[in-house]
């Protein structure tokens, strides 16, 4: 991208929550990129004080106090995002465990049917042997009217004995298989219960954090809420401007793959739909629900959560980003957005917001992954 674009970077991408701002980002010149090994801002790990700071007046909060509120809200929503990733991971694992248990149950049913059939065959063989009597072969030879017929029958008896031996071995193997299936099913059930507990714990934490954030916001006057929104936009703008001017700028975006273009088209078509934790569309999304569904629509299955996307997908240098790549944010990989080019991303931000376009550098970047590398 040309130097003309770079000259406007300081006025570009004040994007938070408005299409007009989104257009400013897309038109903004000069894509600069973060360091190939950026050092992310550490995510807060302690539960913040949820009370509002004492106001300087009985009815309104000062700018400093509102900034403290903004920081607390960021912390609460970040913790909700971390819990959402944990919930999604536990839900996915529980779904896989359930499928495995169903598969094992089907194997147990088939194994039991096979064992019943083998027992029937073994019973028939035993009855046949009983009918043959307990006389030794020499006695039966002397008593036989036709020695050749006896010899032929003796051959069949030997074959039957071999068959019975094989039948018993098969019964033993089938019984062992059934016992192993039962052990595996029991282990899978224990895992399932563990994942269901983790899912329930994460769900509880999400609701607590979102409830605390809403309670905090509800204490603000209308003008304070407007000013708070302005502070959020300013913080996003400053982070984006710093990223754009960080000195790591390729001459142009990488060329998107065909799948990448499809994924971007899907993600941007969801703009305006609400954020909802645990949602994968089509009416609402959380951050990784949006990216995973966008790539699924393009024929590329990727992990469900932002943390697994970071772990499993191919990492690329931030300088080499191309549309369709996923940017992972925060040290704990708790947020993900899709790069759409010109320094912008589309993402599902947090509860109370909708799928929107934002500056790619408006949050601390952990790294970039490419689903179709």
CSV table of N, CA and C in Angstrom, one decimal, residues 138 193 199 242 254 268 278 295 338:
chain,number,residue,atom,x,y,z
A,138,UNK,N,-13.0,-97.7,19.6
A,138,UNK,CA,-12.7,-99.1,19.3
A,138,UNK,C,-14.0,-100.0,19.4
A,193,UNK,N,-19.3,-37.1,32.5
A,193,UNK,CA,-19.7,-36.4,33.7
A,193,UNK,C,-18.8,-35.3,34.1
A,199,UNK,N,-18.8,-27.8,32.1
A,199,UNK,CA,-19.7,-27.0,31.4
A,199,UNK,C,-20.6,-26.2,32.3
A,242,UNK,N,-1.7,3.0,17.3
A,242,UNK,CA,-0.3,2.5,17.7
A,242,UNK,C,0.1,1.3,16.9
A,254,UNK,N,-1.7,-10.1,1.9
A,254,UNK,CA,-1.6,-11.3,1.1
A,254,UNK,C,-2.9,-11.6,0.3
A,268,UNK,N,-18.9,-11.5,7.1
A,268,UNK,CA,-19.3,-10.1,7.0
A,268,UNK,C,-20.8,-10.0,6.8
A,278,UNK,N,-21.8,-19.0,23.5
A,278,UNK,CA,-22.1,-20.4,23.2
A,278,UNK,C,-22.9,-20.6,21.9
A,295,UNK,N,-15.8,-20.6,8.4
A,295,UNK,CA,-14.9,-21.5,7.7
A,295,UNK,C,-15.6,-22.8,7.4
A,338,UNK,N,-11.8,-12.4,12.5
A,338,UNK,CA,-11.4,-12.8,11.1
A,338,UNK,C,-10.8,-11.6,10.4
